[in-house]
Every structure is written in C-alpha cells, then in structure tokens.
Amino acid sequence: MKYRSTRGQVKDYSFEEAVMAGLSPDGGLFIPQHIPQIPANWRQAWAKLSYQELAVEILSLYIDESEIPRADLKALVERSYATFREQDVTPLQKIRDGLYVLELFHGPTFAFKDVALQFVGNLFEYFLERRNRTDTSGKVHRLTVVGATSGDTGSAAIYGLRNKKNVSVFILHPHGRVSPIQEAQMTTVLDNNVHNLSVQGTFDDCQDMVKTLFGNKEFNDRHHLGAVNSINWARILAQTVYYFQAYFLFLRSLNIDPASPEADAIKINFSVPTGNFGDILAGYFAYRMGLPANKLVVATNENDILYRFFESNAYEKQTGADGNVKETLSPAMDILVSSNFERLLWYLAREFEQGDDATASDAAGRTVAGWMQQLKDQGSFRVSDQAVASARKIFDSANVTDEQTLSTIRQYYEPADAANQAKYVLDPHTSVGVTAADRLSEQHQLTAYPKGNHVMICLATAHPAKFSDAVETALKPVEGFNFQKDVLPKEFIGLLDKERKVVAVERADPQLIMDVIERELRTEGIQF
Ligand SMILES: *Cc1c(COP(=O)(O)O)cnc(C)c1O
C-alpha cells in the first residue's frame, strides 16, 4: 500500500515515510492510494478475535508485509495494548436498550488518544531502530518530538513516547492554564527522554513557538523534529480497529451470530464526540472498508464548524464575537477548524471527478488544494449540493451546548427508569456524543433494539475523573453523589503529590525555547 497527499503533489510514499513525515511536504495529509476491503468471510473469521488479533488483521491491510513483517506487527500491537487495563482494550457498556458506550479511556492517561499514541510511539521506535541497524554510514537516526498542549494530547504523547529509544519528547504547556490533573499526569513522568516545558504565556503562544521551531530549518535539521498531532496517518489507522471491535462486542453481548440474518437486520449507528475529526474519520474508513455501519454522527460542542457544514454546504470559520474559539466544558473539542476534515473532503471531491482512477485522484487533489486556499484567504469555502448529499448518506450531525452537556450527565446518573437503565457517569465529551445520539434518534424516530432495530454506540472519549469540574458541576445537586467514591479511579489518588519534573520557561521566546531544548538534550547525553 502506498500513500498520497490530499493536495495531489505527493504520491507513492511508503507507510513508513507517511508516518515519519506526519504532514505531507505540499501541506496536505496522507491517505492510502485505495481503501482496502475486508475479506468476504470477515464475519466468521474475525468474530472471536481478541482486540490485538483484530488489530493485526486490519492494520496489515494498510501496511505491506515487506514494510513490517506480520510477526513484528503482532509484537508492536501486543506491546501497545499491554498498557491497557481492560481485557477487551475498549470494552462496550450498555446504558439502556439501544444505547451503548464504547469506553476508549482504559489506557495510561484515561483518554482515547492513548489508543493511537501507544501504537505510534512503538512504531517510531521500530522504524528508528531499523534505520540505525541498516544504515552503515555511522549516522544516528533519532527524533525530537516537539508539541504544544492545553491538556489532553500532551499527556497521551508523553505516555506514548516515554522511554522510547532514539526519541526525545518536549511538550510545551501554558503555565498555570492546564487542569491540575492533566498537569500532574504530564509532569510526574520522570523518564530521561521526557521534558515538560511550562511556558509563561497562553496555549496559542505555545503553539506559535512550536510552529517557529518547525520552520527553523537549521534547528530542524540538527534535531530531526517530529510531530505527533492528530494528522498522523498512523493515529487514524489505529483507531479504525475499535469500530470493528464495537461491532463484535455488541453482537457477542447478545449472543447473536455475526453471520446471521438477525445480525444483518440490526442497524448500528456510531455517535462520536468530535473536534479535529480524527476519531470519526477512522469510523468512515471502517465503513468504507465494509463495516456495516448505518450512520456516523458528528457530535460537536458549540465550536460547530462541522455541524454547520452538513447543514449549509459551507465550511466557514466562526466569525462571531471575536472569531476566537469558544471555551466549553468539553475542551478537547474546542477547535476553529478540524484538521482531519481535509481527508474526508478529498473523498467527497474524488467522487465527482471524471476520468480513470489516476486522473480523477489527481483532480481531487487540485480541488482540495483550492478549497484549502480559499479557507486560508477568505475563511470559508462551499462544496456542491451533491457532495454534501453524498456525505449525508453516512454522516449525520448535531451540535450541543454546555447546558445540554450538563443536563445529560445528570440524566444518565439519575436514570428515570432505574430498572432498565444503568447509573453511569459520562465525561463532558462523551455527554456531547450521547446528547447528539438521543436528539437524532428522537428526530428520526428511530426505535431502539430490541423493540426496533436501531442501536447507538457512543464513543466514550475520556474518563469522567479527567474533567472533574464539569462532572462535579453537573452532579453536585444530586443527593448522595460523592466524587471520590463514584468517579475517582485509584490511579489518580495521590497523583497530585507525586514527584514532578518540569522546566519553567519565563518567556514565550523561540531562542529561549531552543536553548532549553538543547540544554535538556545534553543532559540526556545526546550529542549534536
Ligand atoms: C481529542 C479528543 C476528542 C476529539 O477527537 P478528534 O479526533 O479530535 O475529533 C474528544 N474527546 C476527547 C476527550 C479528546 O481527548
């Protein structure tokens, strides 16, 4: 399998090249040359596989044996998911008839980004080790990962990369502006190759610093800067696995044979709390590969550029108030534009281009490049009615306010029909997904299985203890609610008091940050 860029200027990258580059040199994102199809007998063949076995089957459709031999891929996958606390890796919980949550938060940092980043860290290490083994020039291949975070991505990246050979990781966070739990998760990792920089400034300042460093050719060449942001193809790929896992876990929980007519009659919908469109894009790939998904629900908070796209054909940056992102109770979804949406746009463009595959694919690259230019120059672009109609065959969307987010958390903690509903604590992101699922089910009058044939599986993207402010605000009025007892996992107890390692940076100044990075690299014993 080769990879091409969504902007058409780059083709024929190997999987390794696409993963190690992250972003394509033409500014686009990597997509596979074609979408592989699951084998005809997948229902029987995969029904009883463990998460790890399923992952090997799915990943090997996208990674040639000549790039990563199957035995190596298996070892990479096993190592990546050994850090998860649950046998099923992403277990499925029934909340009521027809509504399930797929818990993606049983990895080291209690949020769904672990599923991809545990794998990406091992993949980086694997490729670097192989390059060092086979390169006889004496050159040492290594990577200096630099990223900015307002919370979530930083800790998942740190846990994905800690202790990896030939990799150093630098995560910049705005001093005092990250939630205490998230700050503790990042700074209590004491491995030699992990460096937290607490920068006096805002999250945007941190992001600007990272961009400046990547743009500095000399610094970049000397340290081989790498990124782990959500545009990396390996992250999307790793996430396709749990859509299949959800499908099988659901049928298994009801003892339904996946190859039976009964299984065929059930319509499975996924609702996905969405920010940068990475998580739900993985669902789109699973669907295009052959997973029988009925609808993928794009659930947004009030930063709803995606919801507005499906309503209006226009992809338009928010212009309200000051044009800034709105701070909501689901901060990991606070975005102005969704970086991974560009990949879906390529498929929407491709469907309506003329000519053979190569010609139409090249034309789609030009169309996407044009749209991205318009977005940059004018803050918006518009696609055709047919393109949105085509997207709507599989996607649906809803936007959710903070008030609704809180009321849904309360509603599922205090079920009206206690006999048929579990008491469940949703984190605010998952609550956005559940609210969207409930709203659309009602709007389209979908009858829940087993009375009807609709099932909603909402992806639960974080453990509620990670977003304690929203959860406590929602549940404080409920009699008997006790955050320590009802929500806090044992791993978080004492976390705030653990030893920390963090470098204070008194100004958001690129030269200062570069000096700090080089000083820290020397303490790691790295020569440059
Ligand atoms: C990153 C994140 C999201 C959004 O996922 P995207 O892939 O960016 O759409 C949702 N919830 C949580 C908790 C996250 O960390």
Coordinates of C-alpha atoms and ligand atoms in Angstrom, one line a residue:
M1 CA 0.0 0.0 0.0
K2 CA 1.3 3.4 -1.0
Y3 CA 0.1 6.8 0.3
R4 CA -0.7 10.0 -1.4
S5 CA -1.3 13.6 -0.3
T6 CA -4.8 15.1 -0.2
R7 CA -3.3 18.1 -2.1
G8 CA -2.1 16.0 -5.0
Q9 CA 1.6 16.9 -5.1
V10 CA 2.9 13.8 -3.3
K11 CA 2.3 10.2 -4.3
D12 CA 3.9 6.8 -3.7
Y13 CA 5.1 7.4 -0.1
S14 CA 5.5 4.1 1.8
F15 CA 3.7 3.7 5.1
E16 CA 7.0 4.4 7.0
E17 CA 7.6 7.6 5.0
A18 CA 4.0 8.8 5.6
V19 CA 4.2 8.1 9.3
M20 CA 7.6 9.6 9.9
A21 CA 6.7 12.7 7.9
G22 CA 3.3 13.3 9.5
L23 CA 2.3 16.2 7.3
S24 CA 3.0 15.9 3.5
P25 CA 5.5 18.4 2.1
D26 CA 2.7 20.0 0.0
G27 CA 0.8 20.8 3.1
G28 CA -1.7 18.0 2.6
L29 CA -2.5 14.9 4.7
F30 CA -1.6 11.4 3.7
I31 CA -4.3 8.9 2.6
P32 CA -4.0 5.4 1.2
Q33 CA -3.9 5.1 -2.6
H34 CA -7.0 3.0 -2.3
I35 CA -9.2 1.8 0.6
P36 CA -8.7 -1.9 1.2
Q37 CA -11.8 -4.1 1.5
I38 CA -12.2 -6.5 4.4
P39 CA -12.2 -10.2 3.3
A40 CA -15.6 -11.7 2.3
N41 CA -15.7 -14.1 5.2
W42 CA -14.7 -11.4 7.8
R43 CA -17.8 -12.1 10.0
Q44 CA -16.9 -15.7 10.7
A45 CA -13.1 -15.2 10.5
W46 CA -12.9 -12.3 12.9
A47 CA -15.8 -12.9 15.2
K48 CA -13.8 -14.4 18.0
L49 CA -10.6 -12.5 17.7
S50 CA -9.1 -10.5 20.6
Y51 CA -8.6 -6.8 20.2
Q52 CA -4.9 -7.4 19.4
E53 CA -5.6 -10.1 16.8
L54 CA -8.3 -7.9 15.2
A55 CA -5.8 -5.0 15.1
V56 CA -3.2 -7.1 13.3
E57 CA -5.8 -8.2 10.6
I58 CA -6.9 -4.6 10.0
L59 CA -3.5 -2.9 10.1
S60 CA -2.0 -5.4 7.8
L61 CA -4.5 -4.4 5.1
Y62 CA -2.7 -1.0 5.1
I63 CA 0.9 -2.0 5.9
D64 CA 2.7 -4.2 3.4
E65 CA 4.4 -7.3 4.8
S66 CA 7.6 -6.1 3.1
E67 CA 7.4 -2.9 5.3
I68 CA 6.6 -4.5 8.6
P69 CA 6.6 -8.4 8.7
R70 CA 3.5 -9.8 10.3
A71 CA 5.4 -11.1 13.3
D72 CA 6.8 -7.7 14.0
L73 CA 3.4 -6.0 13.6
K74 CA 1.9 -8.5 16.0
A75 CA 4.7 -7.7 18.6
L76 CA 4.1 -3.9 18.1
V77 CA 0.4 -4.3 18.6
E78 CA 0.8 -6.5 21.7
R79 CA 3.2 -4.1 23.3
S80 CA 0.9 -1.1 22.5
Y81 CA -2.2 -2.6 24.2
A82 CA -0.5 -4.3 27.1
T83 CA -0.6 -0.9 28.8
F84 CA -4.4 -1.0 28.9
R85 CA -6.3 -2.0 32.0
E86 CA -9.1 -4.0 30.3
Q87 CA -9.0 -7.4 28.6
D88 CA -11.2 -6.1 25.7
V89 CA -9.0 -2.9 25.5
T90 CA -12.1 -0.9 24.5
P91 CA -15.0 -2.5 26.4
L92 CA -18.6 -1.9 25.5
Q93 CA -21.1 -0.9 28.2
K94 CA -24.9 -1.0 27.8
I95 CA -26.5 2.1 29.3
R96 CA -30.1 1.3 28.3
D97 CA -31.8 -0.6 25.5
G98 CA -30.3 0.5 22.2
L99 CA -27.7 2.8 23.7
Y100 CA -24.1 1.7 24.4
V101 CA -20.8 3.4 25.2
L102 CA -17.5 2.2 23.8
E103 CA -15.1 3.0 26.6
L104 CA -11.9 4.2 24.9
F105 CA -10.3 5.5 28.1
H106 CA -8.7 2.5 29.7
G107 CA -5.2 3.4 28.6
P108 CA -2.4 5.1 30.7
T109 CA -3.8 8.7 30.6
F110 CA -7.5 7.8 30.8
A111 CA -8.5 9.3 27.4
F112 CA -9.0 7.9 23.9
K113 CA -5.8 9.4 22.4
D114 CA -3.9 6.6 24.2
V115 CA -5.3 4.0 21.7
A116 CA -3.5 5.6 18.9
L117 CA -0.4 7.1 20.6
Q118 CA 0.6 4.0 22.4
F119 CA 0.9 2.4 19.0
V120 CA 2.6 5.5 17.3
G121 CA 5.3 5.6 20.0
N122 CA 6.2 1.9 19.4
L123 CA 6.1 2.5 15.6
F124 CA 8.5 5.4 15.8
E125 CA 10.9 3.4 17.9
Y126 CA 10.6 0.4 15.5
F127 CA 11.4 2.5 12.4
L128 CA 14.3 4.4 14.0
E129 CA 15.9 1.2 15.3
R130 CA 15.7 -0.4 11.9
R131 CA 17.2 2.6 10.3
N132 CA 20.1 2.6 12.8
R133 CA 20.6 -1.1 12.3
T134 CA 20.7 -1.0 8.5
D135 CA 22.4 2.4 7.9
T136 CA 26.2 1.7 7.9
S137 CA 27.2 5.4 7.4
G138 CA 27.5 5.8 11.2
K139 CA 24.7 8.4 11.2
V140 CA 22.4 8.1 14.2
H141 CA 18.7 8.3 13.3
R142 CA 16.7 10.0 16.0
L143 CA 13.6 12.1 16.5
T144 CA 13.0 15.1 18.7
V145 CA 9.2 15.3 19.1
V146 CA 8.0 18.8 20.0
G147 CA 4.4 19.7 20.7
A148 CA 2.1 22.2 22.4
T149 CA -0.8 21.1 24.6
S150 CA -3.6 22.6 26.5
G151 CA -4.0 19.3 28.3
D152 CA -5.1 16.1 26.7
T153 CA -2.7 15.4 23.8
G154 CA 0.3 16.2 25.8
S155 CA -0.1 13.5 28.4
A156 CA -1.1 10.9 25.8
A157 CA 2.0 11.8 23.7
I158 CA 4.3 11.6 26.8
Y159 CA 2.9 8.2 27.8
G160 CA 3.2 7.0 24.2
L161 CA 6.9 8.1 23.9
R162 CA 8.3 7.7 27.4
N163 CA 11.4 5.6 27.4
K164 CA 11.4 5.0 23.6
K165 CA 14.9 4.6 22.2
N166 CA 16.2 7.4 19.9
V167 CA 13.2 9.6 20.7
S168 CA 13.1 12.7 22.9
V169 CA 9.9 14.5 23.6
F170 CA 9.3 18.1 24.5
I171 CA 5.8 19.2 25.5
L172 CA 5.1 22.9 26.0
H173 CA 2.1 23.8 28.1
P174 CA 0.9 27.3 29.2
H175 CA 2.0 27.8 32.8
G176 CA -1.0 27.5 35.2
R177 CA -3.6 27.1 32.5
V178 CA -3.8 23.3 32.4
S179 CA -6.1 21.5 34.7
P180 CA -4.4 20.2 37.8
I181 CA -4.9 16.5 37.0
Q182 CA -3.7 16.9 33.4
E183 CA -0.6 18.9 34.6
A184 CA 0.2 16.2 37.1
Q185 CA -0.3 13.5 34.5
M186 CA 2.3 15.1 32.3
T187 CA 4.9 16.3 34.9
T188 CA 5.0 13.2 37.1
V189 CA 6.6 11.2 34.2
L190 CA 10.3 11.2 35.2
D191 CA 11.8 9.3 32.3
N192 CA 15.0 10.8 30.9
N193 CA 13.6 11.4 27.4
V194 CA 10.5 13.3 28.6
H195 CA 10.7 17.1 29.0
N196 CA 7.8 19.3 30.1
L197 CA 8.2 23.0 29.4
S198 CA 5.9 25.2 31.5
V199 CA 5.8 28.4 29.4
Q200 CA 4.7 31.8 30.7
G201 CA 2.0 32.6 28.1
T202 CA -1.1 31.1 26.5
F203 CA -1.7 27.9 24.6
D204 CA -1.6 29.9 21.4
D205 CA 1.9 31.2 22.4
C206 CA 3.0 27.6 22.9
Q207 CA 1.6 26.6 19.5
D208 CA 3.3 29.6 17.8
M209 CA 6.6 28.5 19.4
V210 CA 6.3 25.0 18.1
K211 CA 5.5 26.3 14.6
T212 CA 8.5 28.7 14.7
L213 CA 10.8 25.8 15.7
F214 CA 9.5 23.6 12.9
G215 CA 10.0 26.5 10.4
N216 CA 13.6 26.9 11.6
K217 CA 15.5 24.8 9.0
E218 CA 18.8 24.7 10.8
F219 CA 17.3 23.7 14.1
N220 CA 15.0 21.2 12.5
D221 CA 17.9 19.6 10.5
R222 CA 20.1 19.4 13.6
H223 CA 17.4 17.7 15.8
H224 CA 15.1 16.0 13.3
L225 CA 11.9 17.4 14.8
G226 CA 8.8 15.2 14.7
A227 CA 5.2 15.8 15.5
V228 CA 2.5 13.5 17.0
N229 CA -0.6 15.7 16.2
S230 CA -3.8 14.1 15.1
I231 CA -3.0 14.4 11.4
N232 CA -0.5 11.5 11.5
W233 CA -2.0 8.7 9.4
A234 CA -0.9 6.0 11.9
R235 CA -3.3 7.5 14.5
I236 CA -6.3 7.3 12.2
L237 CA -5.4 3.8 11.2
A238 CA -5.0 2.6 14.8
Q239 CA -8.5 4.0 15.6
T240 CA -10.3 2.1 12.8
V241 CA -9.8 -1.1 14.9
Y242 CA -12.2 -0.2 17.7
Y243 CA -15.2 0.3 15.3
F244 CA -14.9 -3.4 14.4
Q245 CA -14.3 -4.3 18.0
A246 CA -17.5 -2.5 19.0
Y247 CA -19.5 -4.3 16.3
F248 CA -18.3 -7.7 17.5
L249 CA -18.6 -6.9 21.2
F250 CA -22.2 -5.8 20.7
L251 CA -23.3 -8.9 18.9
R252 CA -21.3 -11.1 21.3
S253 CA -23.1 -9.4 24.3
L254 CA -26.4 -10.6 22.8
N255 CA -25.2 -14.0 21.6
I256 CA -26.0 -13.1 18.0
D257 CA -24.0 -14.8 15.3
P258 CA -22.4 -12.1 13.2
A259 CA -23.2 -14.1 10.0
S260 CA -26.9 -14.5 10.8
P261 CA -29.8 -12.6 9.2
E262 CA -30.6 -11.3 12.7
A263 CA -27.3 -9.5 12.8
D264 CA -27.9 -8.1 9.3
A265 CA -31.2 -6.6 10.4
I266 CA -29.7 -4.5 13.2
K267 CA -28.7 -1.0 12.2
I268 CA -25.6 0.1 14.1
N269 CA -25.0 3.8 14.4
F270 CA -22.0 5.4 16.0
S271 CA -22.0 8.8 17.7
V272 CA -18.6 10.4 18.1
P273 CA -17.7 13.5 20.1
T274 CA -15.7 15.4 17.5
G275 CA -13.0 18.1 17.4
N276 CA -10.3 17.6 14.8
F277 CA -12.3 14.9 13.1
G278 CA -9.7 12.1 13.6
D279 CA -11.8 9.8 15.7
I280 CA -14.9 9.8 13.4
L281 CA -12.7 9.7 10.3
A282 CA -11.5 6.3 11.5
G283 CA -15.1 5.3 11.5
Y284 CA -15.5 6.5 7.9
F285 CA -12.6 4.3 6.9
A286 CA -14.0 1.3 8.7
Y287 CA -17.3 1.9 6.9
R288 CA -15.6 2.2 3.5
M289 CA -13.7 -1.0 4.2
G290 CA -17.0 -2.8 4.6
L291 CA -18.1 -2.5 8.3
P292 CA -21.9 -2.3 8.2
A293 CA -22.4 1.0 10.0
N294 CA -25.7 2.7 9.4
K295 CA -24.9 6.3 10.4
L296 CA -21.8 8.1 11.8
V297 CA -23.0 11.0 14.0
V298 CA -20.6 14.0 14.1
A299 CA -21.3 15.4 17.6
T300 CA -19.9 18.8 18.2
N301 CA -20.0 21.3 21.0
E302 CA -20.6 25.0 20.3
N303 CA -17.5 25.1 18.2
D304 CA -19.6 23.6 15.5
I305 CA -18.0 24.3 12.1
L306 CA -18.6 20.7 11.1
Y307 CA -22.3 20.7 12.1
R308 CA -22.8 23.9 10.1
F309 CA -21.0 22.3 7.1
F310 CA -23.6 19.5 7.0
E311 CA -26.4 22.0 7.3
S312 CA -25.2 24.5 4.8
N313 CA -22.5 23.1 2.4
A314 CA -20.2 25.9 3.6
Y315 CA -17.1 25.2 5.7
E316 CA -16.8 28.5 7.4
K317 CA -14.6 29.6 10.3
Q318 CA -16.6 31.1 13.2
T319 CA -16.9 34.9 12.8
G320 CA -19.0 35.5 16.0
A321 CA -17.7 37.5 19.0
D322 CA -14.0 37.9 18.2
G323 CA -13.6 34.9 15.9
N324 CA -11.9 33.0 18.7
V325 CA -12.6 29.5 19.7
K326 CA -15.3 29.3 22.4
E327 CA -14.2 27.8 25.7
T328 CA -16.6 25.0 26.6
L329 CA -17.0 22.2 29.1
S330 CA -15.6 19.8 26.5
P331 CA -12.2 21.5 25.9
A332 CA -10.7 18.7 23.8
M333 CA -13.2 19.6 21.1
D334 CA -12.7 23.3 21.2
I335 CA -11.5 24.0 17.6
L336 CA -12.0 26.6 14.9
V337 CA -11.2 24.2 12.0
S338 CA -10.9 20.5 12.1
S339 CA -7.6 19.4 10.7
N340 CA -8.6 15.9 9.6
F341 CA -11.7 17.0 7.8
E342 CA -9.4 17.6 4.8
R343 CA -9.2 13.8 4.3
L344 CA -13.0 13.5 4.1
L345 CA -13.1 16.4 1.7
W346 CA -10.7 14.5 -0.6
Y347 CA -13.1 11.6 -0.8
L348 CA -16.1 13.9 -1.4
A349 CA -14.2 15.7 -4.2
R350 CA -13.0 12.4 -5.7
E351 CA -16.5 11.0 -6.1
F352 CA -17.4 13.7 -8.6
E353 CA -14.2 14.0 -10.7
Q354 CA -14.1 12.5 -14.2
G355 CA -11.7 10.1 -15.8
D356 CA -9.8 7.0 -14.8
D357 CA -8.6 6.5 -11.2
A358 CA -5.3 8.3 -11.6
T359 CA -6.8 11.3 -13.4
A360 CA -9.7 11.6 -11.0
S361 CA -7.5 11.3 -8.0
D362 CA -5.1 14.0 -9.2
A363 CA -8.1 16.3 -10.0
A364 CA -9.4 15.7 -6.4
G365 CA -6.0 16.8 -5.1
R366 CA -6.3 20.1 -7.0
T367 CA -9.9 20.6 -5.9
V368 CA -8.9 20.1 -2.2
A369 CA -5.9 22.4 -2.6
G370 CA -8.2 25.1 -4.0
W371 CA -10.7 24.7 -1.1
M372 CA -7.9 25.0 1.5
Q373 CA -6.5 28.1 -0.2
Q374 CA -10.0 29.7 0.0
L375 CA -10.2 28.8 3.6
K376 CA -6.9 30.5 4.2
D377 CA -7.7 33.6 2.2
Q378 CA -11.4 34.1 2.9
G379 CA -12.1 32.0 6.0
S380 CA -14.6 29.7 4.1
F381 CA -15.4 27.7 1.1
R382 CA -18.5 26.0 -0.3
V383 CA -18.9 22.5 -1.8
S384 CA -21.7 21.3 -4.1
D385 CA -25.1 20.0 -3.1
Q386 CA -24.3 16.6 -4.4
A387 CA -21.1 16.4 -2.4
V388 CA -23.0 17.1 0.9
A389 CA -25.8 14.8 -0.1
S390 CA -23.3 12.1 -0.7
A391 CA -21.7 12.7 2.7
R392 CA -25.1 12.7 4.4
K393 CA -25.7 9.1 3.2
I394 CA -23.4 8.0 6.0
F395 CA -22.9 11.1 8.3
D396 CA -25.4 13.0 10.4
S397 CA -24.6 15.8 12.8
A398 CA -25.8 17.6 15.9
N399 CA -24.3 20.5 18.0
V400 CA -24.6 20.5 21.8
T401 CA -24.5 23.4 24.3
D402 CA -22.7 23.3 27.7
E403 CA -26.1 23.4 29.4
Q404 CA -27.3 20.3 27.5
T405 CA -23.9 18.6 28.2
L406 CA -24.5 19.1 32.0
S407 CA -28.1 18.0 31.9
T408 CA -27.3 14.8 30.0
I409 CA -24.6 13.9 32.6
R410 CA -27.3 14.4 35.3
Q411 CA -29.9 12.4 33.3
Y412 CA -27.7 9.3 33.0
Y413 CA -26.5 9.4 36.6
E414 CA -30.1 9.5 37.8
P415 CA -32.0 7.3 35.3
A416 CA -35.7 7.9 35.2
D417 CA -36.3 4.2 34.5
A418 CA -33.9 2.7 37.0
A419 CA -35.0 -0.9 36.2
N420 CA -33.8 -0.6 32.6
Q421 CA -31.1 1.9 32.8
A422 CA -27.7 1.8 34.3
K423 CA -26.4 4.6 36.5
Y424 CA -23.5 5.9 34.5
V425 CA -21.1 8.8 34.9
L426 CA -20.4 10.4 31.5
D427 CA -17.5 12.7 31.0
P428 CA -18.5 16.0 29.3
H429 CA -17.1 14.9 25.8
T430 CA -19.0 11.6 25.9
S431 CA -22.0 13.5 27.1
V432 CA -21.9 15.6 23.9
G433 CA -22.0 12.4 21.9
V434 CA -24.8 10.9 23.9
T435 CA -26.9 14.1 23.7
A436 CA -26.4 14.1 19.9
A437 CA -27.4 10.4 19.7
D438 CA -30.5 10.9 21.7
R439 CA -31.6 14.0 19.8
L440 CA -31.2 12.5 16.4
S441 CA -32.8 9.2 17.4
E442 CA -35.8 11.2 18.5
Q443 CA -35.8 13.4 15.4
H444 CA -35.7 10.5 13.0
Q445 CA -38.0 8.4 15.3
L446 CA -35.5 5.5 15.4
T447 CA -36.8 2.7 17.6
A448 CA -34.2 1.1 19.8
Y449 CA -33.3 -2.5 19.6
P450 CA -34.9 -5.0 20.6
K451 CA -38.2 -3.3 20.1
G452 CA -37.0 -1.8 16.8
N453 CA -33.7 -2.4 15.0
H454 CA -31.6 0.7 15.9
V455 CA -28.5 0.7 18.1
M456 CA -26.5 3.7 19.0
I457 CA -22.9 3.2 20.1
C458 CA -21.4 6.4 21.5
L459 CA -17.6 6.6 21.7
A460 CA -16.6 7.4 25.3
T461 CA -13.5 9.5 24.8
A462 CA -12.4 10.3 28.4
H463 CA -12.8 9.0 31.9
P464 CA -15.1 11.4 33.9
A465 CA -12.4 12.0 36.6
K466 CA -10.3 13.8 34.0
F467 CA -12.9 16.5 33.7
S468 CA -13.9 16.8 37.3
D469 CA -15.1 20.4 37.1
A470 CA -17.9 19.7 34.7
V471 CA -18.8 16.4 36.3
E472 CA -19.0 17.9 39.8
T473 CA -21.0 20.9 38.5
A474 CA -23.5 18.5 36.9
L475 CA -23.8 16.1 39.8
K476 CA -23.3 18.2 42.9
P477 CA -27.0 18.8 43.3
V478 CA -27.7 15.1 43.3
E479 CA -28.2 13.7 46.7
G480 CA -25.6 11.1 47.7
F481 CA -23.2 11.9 44.9
N482 CA -19.6 11.5 46.0
F483 CA -16.9 12.3 43.5
Q484 CA -14.2 10.4 45.4
K485 CA -16.3 7.3 45.7
D486 CA -18.3 7.4 42.5
V487 CA -15.8 8.7 40.0
L488 CA -12.1 8.8 41.1
P489 CA -10.1 5.8 39.9
K490 CA -7.5 4.5 42.3
E491 CA -4.7 5.5 39.9
F492 CA -5.5 9.2 40.4
I493 CA -5.2 9.0 44.2
G494 CA -2.1 10.7 45.4
L495 CA -1.2 11.8 41.8
L496 CA -1.1 15.5 42.7
D497 CA 1.5 14.8 45.4
K498 CA 4.0 12.8 43.3
E499 CA 7.4 14.0 42.4
R500 CA 7.5 16.2 39.3
K501 CA 9.9 17.1 36.6
V502 CA 9.2 20.3 34.7
V503 CA 11.3 23.2 33.3
A504 CA 10.0 26.7 33.8
V505 CA 10.4 28.9 30.8
E506 CA 9.9 32.6 31.7
R507 CA 9.0 33.9 28.3
A508 CA 7.4 32.5 25.1
D509 CA 10.5 33.3 23.1
P510 CA 11.8 30.9 20.4
Q511 CA 15.5 31.4 21.1
L512 CA 15.0 30.8 24.8
I513 CA 13.0 27.6 24.0
M514 CA 15.6 26.3 21.6
D515 CA 18.3 26.9 24.2
V516 CA 16.3 25.0 26.8
I517 CA 15.8 22.1 24.4
E518 CA 19.5 21.8 23.6
R519 CA 20.4 22.0 27.3
E520 CA 18.0 19.3 28.1
L521 CA 19.2 17.1 25.2
R522 CA 22.7 17.4 26.6
T523 CA 21.6 16.2 30.0
E524 CA 20.1 13.2 28.2
G525 CA 23.6 12.6 26.9
I526 CA 22.7 13.3 23.3
Q527 CA 25.4 14.7 21.0
F528 CA 24.6 17.0 18.1
Ligands
LIG1 C1 -9.2 14.6 21.3 C2 -10.4 14.4 21.9 C3 -11.7 14.5 21.3 C4 -11.8 14.8 19.8 O1 -11.3 13.9 19.0 P1 -10.9 14.3 17.4 O2 -10.3 13.1 16.9 O3 -10.0 15.5 17.5 O4 -12.2 14.6 16.8 C5 -12.8 14.2 22.0 N1 -12.8 13.9 23.3 C6 -11.6 13.8 24.0 C7 -11.6 13.5 25.4 C8 -10.4 14.1 23.3 O5 -9.3 14.0 24.0

